[in-house]
């Protein structure tokens, strides 16, 4: 089956998406067509289960659902879980979106909701504006999610694709309003210095923007050509370094977190602030657990022979690099990345049925002048864990993350990262 898979370029082309999918832009995602071509050419029966352990914006689960497969996805970032759930909303719900958005915003400024003093939304918004945004969010929560769950985790699990759609509409509004605090780096959002610089937006403007956004989403969903059965899509918060599921998947299609010193939670700071009422962990804790975290691990990690020769050679060269902080901060954060990836690949293999296949999209990177050949490293790690590598396709890309961190250009003569699609059999 692996030889006949249709593997196109995994790089998202700018403005290549349209309609419903436009509402879920994610700088780290692969294109929907890439996922569909693979799944369609896999020849798997419709009873097959497709799984993405790093589901992000849910491209795999969405593509699988469109093709009639049962699909599962997990991601550590709850924001991305809501995005992926909203993406799986059934077209039959489109007519209810705009009336629901109007009802959620009706007389919102008369609600006596007072934002908490330590509400993270107040990093960007003044109190009046924060009150309105929090009031809409709390209406979504009380009306569409319910407050009768045993705990916050159970409440989060209850958020349906329909409810998630309104969270995504509100994410978009917050993202648009905080645009003045963004830079060209998609993962960074600054916070204003001092109260005067905080954003002030009238309740009327926020409510009308929210209704307009929800209406646009409803129109796009109405025009989408696929009928999805949300009951066959399961998307949850999960940590690949810890999850223990066995014999679930017939096919895994995924892209693990990059090893480019990018904090995945920073890209969704304002969204995480918005849903802080639903979370048990703060952004710092979440950021520490992320693979590719920029935080120094709080335990001592030793390299393992199971990580493979390429990884160990790279770590040696990194530790002896003469640039500042190489043997300290950078060595430790790279150890953290490889240790988490090794545990995750092990758990990923356990989650697969016998003879199932896993397809991973992996990008290489550079640390200063040192090539960090992540595709080869993860390939060796997977083989050491028991996978059989069956196929690899490399795609040379422009516009990688290297372009974002201009200082790293000094060390690399090209900004063209290699993105590899590696295919394994259990
Ligand atoms: C490269 S992105 C996946 C993008 C996805 N293929 C798409 O099309 O949107 C990697 C994802 O891994 C998630 N992640 C990072 N550490 C994780 C962990 N320990 N467990 C589960 N997900 C994690 C990040 O939140 C991020 O969404």
Tab-separated table of C-alpha atoms and ligand atoms in Angstrom:
chain	number	residue	atom	x	y	z
A	1	UNK	CA	0.000	0.000	0.000
A	2	UNK	CA	2.834	2.391	0.847
A	3	UNK	CA	4.274	2.342	-2.669
A	4	UNK	CA	1.032	3.490	-4.231
A	5	UNK	CA	0.369	6.335	-1.775
A	6	UNK	CA	0.059	9.701	-3.517
A	7	UNK	CA	2.413	11.984	-1.594
A	8	UNK	CA	2.339	15.632	-2.696
A	9	UNK	CA	4.154	18.577	-1.140
A	10	UNK	CA	3.240	18.995	2.532
A	11	UNK	CA	3.975	22.706	2.513
A	12	UNK	CA	0.954	24.961	2.891
A	13	UNK	CA	0.798	27.371	-0.028
A	14	UNK	CA	-0.157	30.929	0.812
A	15	UNK	CA	-3.839	31.636	0.082
A	16	UNK	CA	-4.360	28.145	-1.269
A	17	UNK	CA	-7.348	27.486	0.915
A	18	UNK	CA	-10.839	28.774	0.506
A	19	UNK	CA	-14.240	28.692	2.083
A	20	UNK	CA	-14.809	26.945	5.400
A	21	UNK	CA	-11.138	26.033	5.876
A	22	UNK	CA	-10.149	29.724	5.669
A	23	UNK	CA	-11.466	30.230	9.173
A	24	UNK	CA	-8.858	27.950	10.697
A	25	UNK	CA	-5.495	29.245	9.520
A	26	UNK	CA	-2.560	27.629	11.305
A	27	UNK	CA	1.002	28.454	10.449
A	28	UNK	CA	2.095	24.921	11.340
A	29	UNK	CA	-0.476	22.942	9.375
A	30	UNK	CA	-0.174	20.874	6.201
A	31	UNK	CA	-2.633	21.352	3.306
A	32	UNK	CA	-5.963	19.552	3.198
A	33	UNK	CA	-5.271	18.210	-0.307
A	34	UNK	CA	-2.016	16.675	0.841
A	35	UNK	CA	-3.919	14.732	3.545
A	36	UNK	CA	-6.794	13.786	1.227
A	37	UNK	CA	-4.509	12.459	-1.501
A	38	UNK	CA	-2.743	10.206	0.977
A	39	UNK	CA	-5.958	8.911	2.526
A	40	UNK	CA	-7.679	8.399	-0.823
A	41	UNK	CA	-4.748	6.485	-2.239
A	42	UNK	CA	-4.386	4.345	0.912
A	43	UNK	CA	-7.138	2.004	-0.261
A	44	UNK	CA	-8.321	1.563	3.321
A	45	UNK	CA	-11.938	0.483	3.849
A	46	UNK	CA	-14.369	3.018	5.346
A	47	UNK	CA	-14.272	1.100	8.634
A	48	UNK	CA	-10.637	2.176	9.103
A	49	UNK	CA	-9.669	4.535	11.910
A	50	UNK	CA	-7.389	7.451	11.046
A	51	UNK	CA	-5.466	9.038	13.911
A	52	UNK	CA	-3.404	12.197	14.331
A	53	UNK	CA	-1.565	12.447	17.668
A	54	UNK	CA	-0.431	16.040	16.907
A	55	UNK	CA	-3.674	17.120	15.332
A	56	UNK	CA	-3.185	20.934	15.435
A	57	UNK	CA	-5.910	22.617	13.399
A	58	UNK	CA	-7.319	19.190	12.554
A	59	UNK	CA	-6.360	18.805	8.895
A	60	UNK	CA	-6.078	15.020	9.215
A	61	UNK	CA	-9.324	14.550	11.133
A	62	UNK	CA	-11.180	16.900	8.748
A	63	UNK	CA	-9.840	15.222	5.595
A	64	UNK	CA	-10.578	11.753	7.021
A	65	UNK	CA	-14.102	12.773	8.017
A	66	UNK	CA	-14.786	14.139	4.532
A	67	UNK	CA	-13.804	10.780	3.069
A	68	UNK	CA	-16.093	8.916	5.467
A	69	UNK	CA	-13.435	7.463	7.793
A	70	UNK	CA	-13.700	7.382	11.559
A	71	UNK	CA	-11.058	9.757	12.839
A	72	UNK	CA	-9.376	10.683	16.105
A	73	UNK	CA	-7.058	13.502	16.961
A	74	UNK	CA	-5.336	14.755	20.052
A	75	UNK	CA	-3.376	17.900	20.740
A	76	UNK	CA	-1.926	19.318	23.909
A	77	UNK	CA	-3.106	22.823	23.092
A	78	UNK	CA	-6.815	23.129	24.012
A	79	UNK	CA	-7.178	26.048	21.598
A	80	UNK	CA	-6.243	23.783	18.701
A	81	UNK	CA	-8.650	21.128	19.977
A	82	UNK	CA	-11.520	23.612	19.733
A	83	UNK	CA	-10.367	24.727	16.292
A	84	UNK	CA	-10.268	21.119	15.074
A	85	UNK	CA	-13.680	20.380	16.579
A	86	UNK	CA	-15.249	23.445	14.955
A	87	UNK	CA	-13.778	22.368	11.636
A	88	UNK	CA	-15.704	19.087	11.896
A	89	UNK	CA	-19.096	20.761	12.267
A	90	UNK	CA	-21.807	19.182	10.113
A	91	UNK	CA	-23.188	21.305	7.274
A	92	UNK	CA	-26.700	20.654	8.558
A	93	UNK	CA	-25.924	22.967	11.508
A	94	UNK	CA	-25.056	25.954	9.299
A	95	UNK	CA	-28.527	27.552	9.490
A	96	UNK	CA	-28.428	27.691	13.285
A	97	UNK	CA	-25.115	29.562	13.558
A	98	UNK	CA	-26.150	33.180	12.829
A	99	UNK	CA	-29.345	33.129	14.995
A	100	UNK	CA	-27.335	31.589	17.842
A	101	UNK	CA	-24.616	34.271	17.527
A	102	UNK	CA	-27.293	37.007	17.706
A	103	UNK	CA	-28.823	35.418	20.758
A	104	UNK	CA	-25.416	35.057	22.461
A	105	UNK	CA	-24.737	38.780	22.082
A	106	UNK	CA	-28.242	40.097	22.859
A	107	UNK	CA	-28.104	42.746	25.618
A	108	UNK	CA	-24.660	41.507	26.524
A	109	UNK	CA	-23.572	44.863	27.918
A	110	UNK	CA	-26.441	44.723	30.411
A	111	UNK	CA	-25.147	41.459	31.868
A	112	UNK	CA	-23.637	42.072	35.258
A	113	UNK	CA	-20.509	40.065	34.405
A	114	UNK	CA	-17.462	41.669	35.961
A	115	UNK	CA	-14.163	40.366	34.728
A	116	UNK	CA	-11.806	39.067	37.441
A	117	UNK	CA	-8.870	41.314	38.293
A	118	UNK	CA	-6.391	38.611	37.294
A	119	UNK	CA	-8.227	37.607	34.099
A	120	UNK	CA	-5.503	37.123	31.455
A	121	UNK	CA	-7.631	38.968	28.869
A	122	UNK	CA	-6.770	42.166	30.775
A	123	UNK	CA	-3.228	41.889	29.412
A	124	UNK	CA	-4.531	43.421	26.161
A	125	UNK	CA	-8.003	44.817	26.877
A	126	UNK	CA	-9.225	47.461	29.311
A	127	UNK	CA	-11.781	46.427	31.927
A	128	UNK	CA	-14.890	47.571	30.015
A	129	UNK	CA	-13.813	45.733	26.862
A	130	UNK	CA	-12.755	42.702	28.904
A	131	UNK	CA	-16.196	42.623	30.557
A	132	UNK	CA	-17.910	42.357	27.171
A	133	UNK	CA	-15.611	39.670	25.757
A	134	UNK	CA	-15.858	37.640	28.985
A	135	UNK	CA	-19.658	38.057	28.984
A	136	UNK	CA	-19.951	36.576	25.483
A	137	UNK	CA	-17.584	33.749	26.413
A	138	UNK	CA	-19.498	32.970	29.596
A	139	UNK	CA	-22.763	32.867	27.620
A	140	UNK	CA	-21.247	30.363	25.183
A	141	UNK	CA	-20.146	28.318	28.190
A	142	UNK	CA	-23.422	28.404	30.103
A	143	UNK	CA	-25.766	28.037	27.140
A	144	UNK	CA	-23.888	25.729	24.798
A	145	UNK	CA	-21.543	23.761	27.035
A	146	UNK	CA	-23.318	23.640	30.378
A	147	UNK	CA	-21.924	24.016	33.857
A	148	UNK	CA	-23.090	20.680	35.243
A	149	UNK	CA	-19.908	18.665	34.476
A	150	UNK	CA	-17.987	17.051	37.356
A	151	UNK	CA	-14.852	19.114	36.721
A	152	UNK	CA	-13.223	21.439	34.219
A	153	UNK	CA	-11.770	18.576	32.181
A	154	UNK	CA	-15.201	16.958	31.845
A	155	UNK	CA	-16.672	20.324	30.908
A	156	UNK	CA	-14.049	20.808	28.187
A	157	UNK	CA	-14.803	17.339	26.803
A	158	UNK	CA	-18.456	18.343	26.489
A	159	UNK	CA	-17.745	21.204	24.083
A	160	UNK	CA	-19.471	20.135	20.877
A	161	UNK	CA	-18.416	21.041	17.343
A	162	UNK	CA	-21.280	23.570	17.362
A	163	UNK	CA	-20.179	25.249	20.629
A	164	UNK	CA	-16.546	25.165	19.454
A	165	UNK	CA	-17.595	27.155	16.375
A	166	UNK	CA	-18.550	30.125	18.591
A	167	UNK	CA	-15.296	29.886	20.484
A	168	UNK	CA	-13.482	30.017	17.152
A	169	UNK	CA	-15.549	33.054	16.077
A	170	UNK	CA	-14.533	34.774	19.320
A	171	UNK	CA	-10.890	33.675	18.849
A	172	UNK	CA	-10.940	35.382	15.459
A	173	UNK	CA	-12.325	38.610	16.908
A	174	UNK	CA	-9.723	38.677	19.712
A	175	UNK	CA	-6.975	37.868	17.225
A	176	UNK	CA	-8.104	40.690	14.934
A	177	UNK	CA	-8.382	43.179	17.804
A	178	UNK	CA	-4.913	42.343	19.096
A	179	UNK	CA	-3.372	42.602	15.602
A	180	UNK	CA	-1.496	45.810	16.570
A	181	UNK	CA	0.486	43.704	19.044
A	182	UNK	CA	1.544	41.091	16.500
A	183	UNK	CA	4.778	41.043	14.542
A	184	UNK	CA	5.841	39.164	11.419
A	185	UNK	CA	6.569	36.167	13.656
A	186	UNK	CA	3.272	34.229	13.731
A	187	UNK	CA	4.116	32.813	17.130
A	188	UNK	CA	4.543	36.080	18.929
A	189	UNK	CA	2.025	38.440	20.503
A	190	UNK	CA	3.241	41.360	22.580
A	191	UNK	CA	1.382	42.816	25.535
A	192	UNK	CA	0.856	46.558	25.816
A	193	UNK	CA	2.925	48.457	28.341
A	194	UNK	CA	0.725	50.259	30.842
A	195	UNK	CA	-3.033	50.666	31.123
A	196	UNK	CA	-3.331	53.531	28.618
A	197	UNK	CA	-2.067	51.320	25.814
A	198	UNK	CA	-4.754	48.672	26.431
A	199	UNK	CA	-7.422	48.197	23.821
A	200	UNK	CA	-10.812	49.878	24.208
A	201	UNK	CA	-13.580	48.658	21.912
A	202	UNK	CA	-17.286	49.353	22.370
A	203	UNK	CA	-19.695	46.540	23.225
A	204	UNK	CA	-21.634	47.327	20.042
A	205	UNK	CA	-18.551	46.902	17.846
A	206	UNK	CA	-17.502	43.647	19.508
A	207	UNK	CA	-20.988	42.142	19.264
A	208	UNK	CA	-21.497	43.121	15.643
A	209	UNK	CA	-18.044	41.796	14.694
A	210	UNK	CA	-18.858	38.505	16.423
A	211	UNK	CA	-22.213	38.125	14.654
A	212	UNK	CA	-20.642	39.066	11.297
A	213	UNK	CA	-17.869	36.515	11.798
A	214	UNK	CA	-20.297	33.759	12.768
A	215	UNK	CA	-22.487	34.597	9.765
A	216	UNK	CA	-19.496	34.398	7.397
A	217	UNK	CA	-18.608	31.017	8.884
A	218	UNK	CA	-22.185	29.793	8.454
A	219	UNK	CA	-22.198	30.869	4.775
A	220	UNK	CA	-18.930	29.095	4.104
A	221	UNK	CA	-20.087	25.935	5.847
A	222	UNK	CA	-23.315	26.006	3.850
A	223	UNK	CA	-21.265	26.073	0.625
A	224	UNK	CA	-18.886	23.281	1.636
A	225	UNK	CA	-19.398	20.245	-0.503
A	226	UNK	CA	-18.893	17.479	2.057
A	227	UNK	CA	-21.256	15.943	4.535
A	228	UNK	CA	-19.422	15.148	7.725
A	229	UNK	CA	-20.736	12.928	10.467
A	230	UNK	CA	-19.336	14.558	13.657
A	231	UNK	CA	-20.177	11.408	15.618
A	232	UNK	CA	-17.295	9.690	13.766
A	233	UNK	CA	-14.765	12.386	14.701
A	234	UNK	CA	-13.194	12.369	18.175
A	235	UNK	CA	-10.909	15.234	19.090
A	236	UNK	CA	-9.543	15.642	22.594
A	237	UNK	CA	-6.801	17.250	24.610
A	238	UNK	CA	-3.959	14.766	24.977
A	239	UNK	CA	-0.230	14.639	25.594
A	240	UNK	CA	1.696	12.242	23.337
A	241	UNK	CA	4.439	11.797	25.928
A	242	UNK	CA	1.892	10.288	28.305
A	243	UNK	CA	-1.070	8.886	26.431
A	244	UNK	CA	-1.615	5.151	26.645
A	245	UNK	CA	-3.938	3.799	23.982
A	246	UNK	CA	-3.433	0.529	22.197
A	247	UNK	CA	-4.618	-0.922	18.917
A	248	UNK	CA	-6.662	2.102	17.849
A	249	UNK	CA	-5.387	3.263	14.474
A	250	UNK	CA	-5.212	1.740	10.990
A	251	UNK	CA	-3.351	4.762	9.715
A	252	UNK	CA	-1.599	7.683	11.381
A	253	UNK	CA	-1.083	10.855	9.404
A	254	UNK	CA	0.648	13.542	11.413
A	255	UNK	CA	3.296	16.207	11.719
A	256	UNK	CA	5.172	16.303	15.011
A	257	UNK	CA	6.106	19.620	16.599
A	258	UNK	CA	9.062	21.381	14.980
A	259	UNK	CA	12.462	21.594	16.614
A	260	UNK	CA	12.856	25.278	15.868
A	261	UNK	CA	12.634	26.890	19.317
A	262	UNK	CA	9.073	27.947	18.731
A	263	UNK	CA	6.658	28.114	21.605
A	264	UNK	CA	3.392	26.670	20.283
A	265	UNK	CA	1.432	28.240	23.127
A	266	UNK	CA	2.735	31.732	22.329
A	267	UNK	CA	0.958	31.640	18.971
A	268	UNK	CA	-2.343	31.192	20.780
A	269	UNK	CA	-1.805	33.434	23.798
A	270	UNK	CA	-4.939	35.483	23.411
A	271	UNK	CA	-7.080	32.412	22.651
A	272	UNK	CA	-5.704	30.655	25.752
A	273	UNK	CA	-6.558	33.769	27.768
A	274	UNK	CA	-10.096	33.632	26.417
A	275	UNK	CA	-10.627	30.011	27.438
A	276	UNK	CA	-8.734	30.283	30.743
A	277	UNK	CA	-12.123	29.759	32.451
A	278	UNK	CA	-12.174	26.228	31.010
A	279	UNK	CA	-8.631	25.186	31.798
A	280	UNK	CA	-6.931	23.539	34.730
A	281	UNK	CA	-3.453	24.592	33.678
A	282	UNK	CA	-1.965	27.994	32.995
A	283	UNK	CA	-0.007	28.843	29.871
A	284	UNK	CA	3.357	28.398	31.561
A	285	UNK	CA	2.606	24.797	32.588
A	286	UNK	CA	1.251	24.029	29.160
A	287	UNK	CA	4.257	25.556	27.474
A	288	UNK	CA	6.611	23.418	29.586
A	289	UNK	CA	4.843	20.203	28.538
A	290	UNK	CA	4.922	21.064	24.814
A	291	UNK	CA	7.353	19.206	22.632
A	292	UNK	CA	9.710	21.878	21.331
A	293	UNK	CA	9.251	23.917	24.502
A	294	UNK	CA	11.592	26.863	24.860
A	295	UNK	CA	11.685	26.370	28.631
A	296	UNK	CA	14.598	24.564	30.263
A	297	UNK	CA	13.336	21.159	31.460
A	298	UNK	CA	12.957	20.840	35.217
A	299	UNK	CA	14.659	17.413	35.307
A	300	UNK	CA	18.054	16.175	34.192
A	301	UNK	CA	17.892	14.409	30.839
A	302	UNK	CA	20.651	12.125	29.558
A	303	UNK	CA	20.910	11.196	25.887
A	304	UNK	CA	19.820	7.638	25.149
A	305	UNK	CA	21.292	5.211	22.592
A	306	UNK	CA	17.709	4.576	21.470
A	307	UNK	CA	17.658	8.059	19.947
A	308	UNK	CA	20.073	6.858	17.261
A	309	UNK	CA	23.468	7.792	15.897
A	310	UNK	CA	22.476	10.940	13.997
A	311	UNK	CA	20.795	12.414	17.065
A	312	UNK	CA	23.690	11.646	19.393
A	313	UNK	CA	26.241	13.101	16.937
A	314	UNK	CA	24.166	16.241	16.559
A	315	UNK	CA	23.862	16.658	20.348
A	316	UNK	CA	27.630	16.239	20.757
A	317	UNK	CA	28.329	18.909	18.169
A	318	UNK	CA	25.740	21.194	19.724
A	319	UNK	CA	27.243	20.847	23.193
A	320	UNK	CA	30.707	21.691	21.936
A	321	UNK	CA	29.577	24.586	19.727
A	322	UNK	CA	31.447	27.765	20.646
A	323	UNK	CA	28.447	30.080	20.554
A	324	UNK	CA	27.019	31.414	23.795
A	325	UNK	CA	24.539	29.225	25.709
A	326	UNK	CA	25.035	26.229	23.391
A	327	UNK	CA	26.197	23.853	26.102
A	328	UNK	CA	23.658	25.207	28.595
A	329	UNK	CA	20.238	26.383	27.490
A	330	UNK	CA	20.242	25.070	23.910
A	331	UNK	CA	21.687	21.672	24.757
A	332	UNK	CA	19.067	21.180	27.477
A	333	UNK	CA	16.108	22.275	25.376
A	334	UNK	CA	17.218	20.002	22.518
A	335	UNK	CA	17.555	17.075	24.952
A	336	UNK	CA	14.020	17.851	26.092
A	337	UNK	CA	12.769	17.764	22.479
A	338	UNK	CA	14.379	14.423	21.634
A	339	UNK	CA	13.386	12.793	24.919
A	340	UNK	CA	9.751	13.819	24.477
A	341	UNK	CA	9.765	12.737	20.831
A	342	UNK	CA	11.214	9.346	21.685
A	343	UNK	CA	8.515	8.687	24.298
A	344	UNK	CA	5.833	9.949	21.926
A	345	UNK	CA	6.902	7.730	19.022
A	346	UNK	CA	6.814	4.763	21.397
A	347	UNK	CA	3.258	5.658	22.486
A	348	UNK	CA	2.265	6.339	18.901
A	349	UNK	CA	3.383	2.851	17.844
A	350	UNK	CA	1.368	1.289	20.678
A	351	UNK	CA	-1.735	3.165	19.485
A	352	UNK	CA	-1.583	1.406	16.081
A	353	UNK	CA	-3.160	-1.858	15.003
A	354	UNK	CA	-0.908	-4.639	13.710
A	355	UNK	CA	0.591	-3.786	10.295
A	356	UNK	CA	-0.907	-0.291	10.464
A	357	UNK	CA	1.068	2.533	8.872
A	358	UNK	CA	2.251	5.874	10.148
A	359	UNK	CA	3.058	8.828	7.923
A	360	UNK	CA	4.915	11.731	9.491
A	361	UNK	CA	5.711	15.094	7.968
A	362	UNK	CA	8.954	16.287	9.489
A	363	UNK	CA	10.948	19.435	8.885
A	364	UNK	CA	14.686	19.737	9.318
A	365	UNK	CA	16.255	22.793	10.899
A	366	UNK	CA	19.544	24.408	11.772
A	367	UNK	CA	21.066	25.264	15.093
A	368	UNK	CA	23.444	28.065	14.084
A	369	UNK	CA	25.585	26.318	11.415
A	370	UNK	CA	24.721	22.772	12.593
A	371	UNK	CA	22.259	20.822	10.521
A	372	UNK	CA	19.575	19.295	12.720
A	373	UNK	CA	18.390	16.501	10.458
A	374	UNK	CA	15.145	15.854	12.336
A	375	UNK	CA	13.639	13.586	9.629
A	376	UNK	CA	16.626	11.222	9.792
A	377	UNK	CA	16.729	11.421	13.579
A	378	UNK	CA	13.037	10.621	14.008
A	379	UNK	CA	13.376	7.863	11.398
A	380	UNK	CA	16.192	6.243	13.386
A	381	UNK	CA	14.284	6.669	16.643
A	382	UNK	CA	11.231	5.008	15.130
A	383	UNK	CA	13.299	2.092	13.807
A	384	UNK	CA	14.929	1.627	17.208
A	385	UNK	CA	11.472	1.397	18.726
A	386	UNK	CA	10.443	-1.319	16.264
A	387	UNK	CA	8.955	0.517	13.267
A	388	UNK	CA	9.977	-0.486	9.746
A	389	UNK	CA	10.728	2.537	7.585
A	390	UNK	CA	9.210	1.937	4.119
A	391	UNK	CA	9.365	5.192	2.203
A	392	UNK	CA	10.701	8.739	2.430
A	393	UNK	CA	10.043	11.713	0.156
A	394	UNK	CA	11.889	15.005	0.616
A	395	UNK	CA	10.562	18.405	-0.424
A	396	UNK	CA	12.759	21.496	-0.469
A	397	UNK	CA	10.914	24.463	0.899
A	398	UNK	CA	11.349	28.218	0.953
A	399	UNK	CA	9.693	30.330	3.606
A	400	UNK	CA	10.627	28.205	6.590
A	401	UNK	CA	10.821	29.366	10.172
A	402	UNK	CA	14.387	30.366	9.582
A	403	UNK	CA	13.075	33.414	7.804
A	404	UNK	CA	11.376	34.480	11.012
A	405	UNK	CA	14.438	34.520	13.182
A	406	UNK	CA	16.654	36.803	11.150
A	407	UNK	CA	19.697	36.249	13.382
A	408	UNK	CA	19.885	32.597	12.411
A	409	UNK	CA	20.387	33.702	8.788
A	410	UNK	CA	23.931	34.622	9.679
A	411	UNK	CA	24.614	30.927	10.104
A	412	UNK	CA	22.612	29.444	7.282
A	413	UNK	CA	23.241	30.256	3.649
A	414	UNK	CA	19.751	29.314	2.591
A	415	UNK	CA	16.333	29.651	4.133
A	416	UNK	CA	15.096	26.538	2.363
A	417	UNK	CA	14.170	23.897	4.892
A	418	UNK	CA	13.661	20.305	3.828
A	419	UNK	CA	10.298	18.863	4.672
A	420	UNK	CA	10.222	15.086	4.577
A	421	UNK	CA	7.321	12.707	4.479
A	422	UNK	CA	8.381	9.477	6.169
A	423	UNK	CA	6.277	6.341	6.108
A	424	UNK	CA	6.533	3.474	8.584
A	425	UNK	CA	4.878	0.155	9.109
A	426	UNK	CA	4.253	-1.205	12.592
B	1	LIG	C1	3.219	20.808	13.445
B	1	LIG	S1	1.817	21.020	14.459
B	1	LIG	C2	0.583	19.972	13.749
B	1	LIG	C3	-0.192	20.667	12.646
B	1	LIG	C4	-1.309	19.856	12.007
B	1	LIG	N1	-0.767	18.793	11.174
B	1	LIG	C5	-2.224	20.744	11.162
B	1	LIG	O1	-2.433	20.490	9.972
B	1	LIG	O2	-2.722	21.758	11.698
B	1	LIG	C6	2.268	20.187	15.916
B	1	LIG	C7	1.218	20.220	17.026
B	1	LIG	O3	1.705	19.441	18.121
B	1	LIG	C8	1.137	19.961	19.311
B	1	LIG	N2	1.911	19.446	20.466
B	1	LIG	C9	3.084	19.869	20.980
B	1	LIG	N3	3.465	19.087	22.007
B	1	LIG	C10	2.520	18.132	22.152
B	1	LIG	C11	2.356	17.014	23.016
B	1	LIG	N4	3.248	16.730	23.976
B	1	LIG	N5	1.260	16.225	22.868
B	1	LIG	C12	0.332	16.498	21.907
B	1	LIG	N6	0.428	17.553	21.068
B	1	LIG	C13	1.509	18.358	21.171
B	1	LIG	C14	1.173	21.470	19.112
B	1	LIG	O4	0.191	22.092	19.917
B	1	LIG	C15	0.886	21.590	17.613
B	1	LIG	O5	-0.479	21.879	17.378
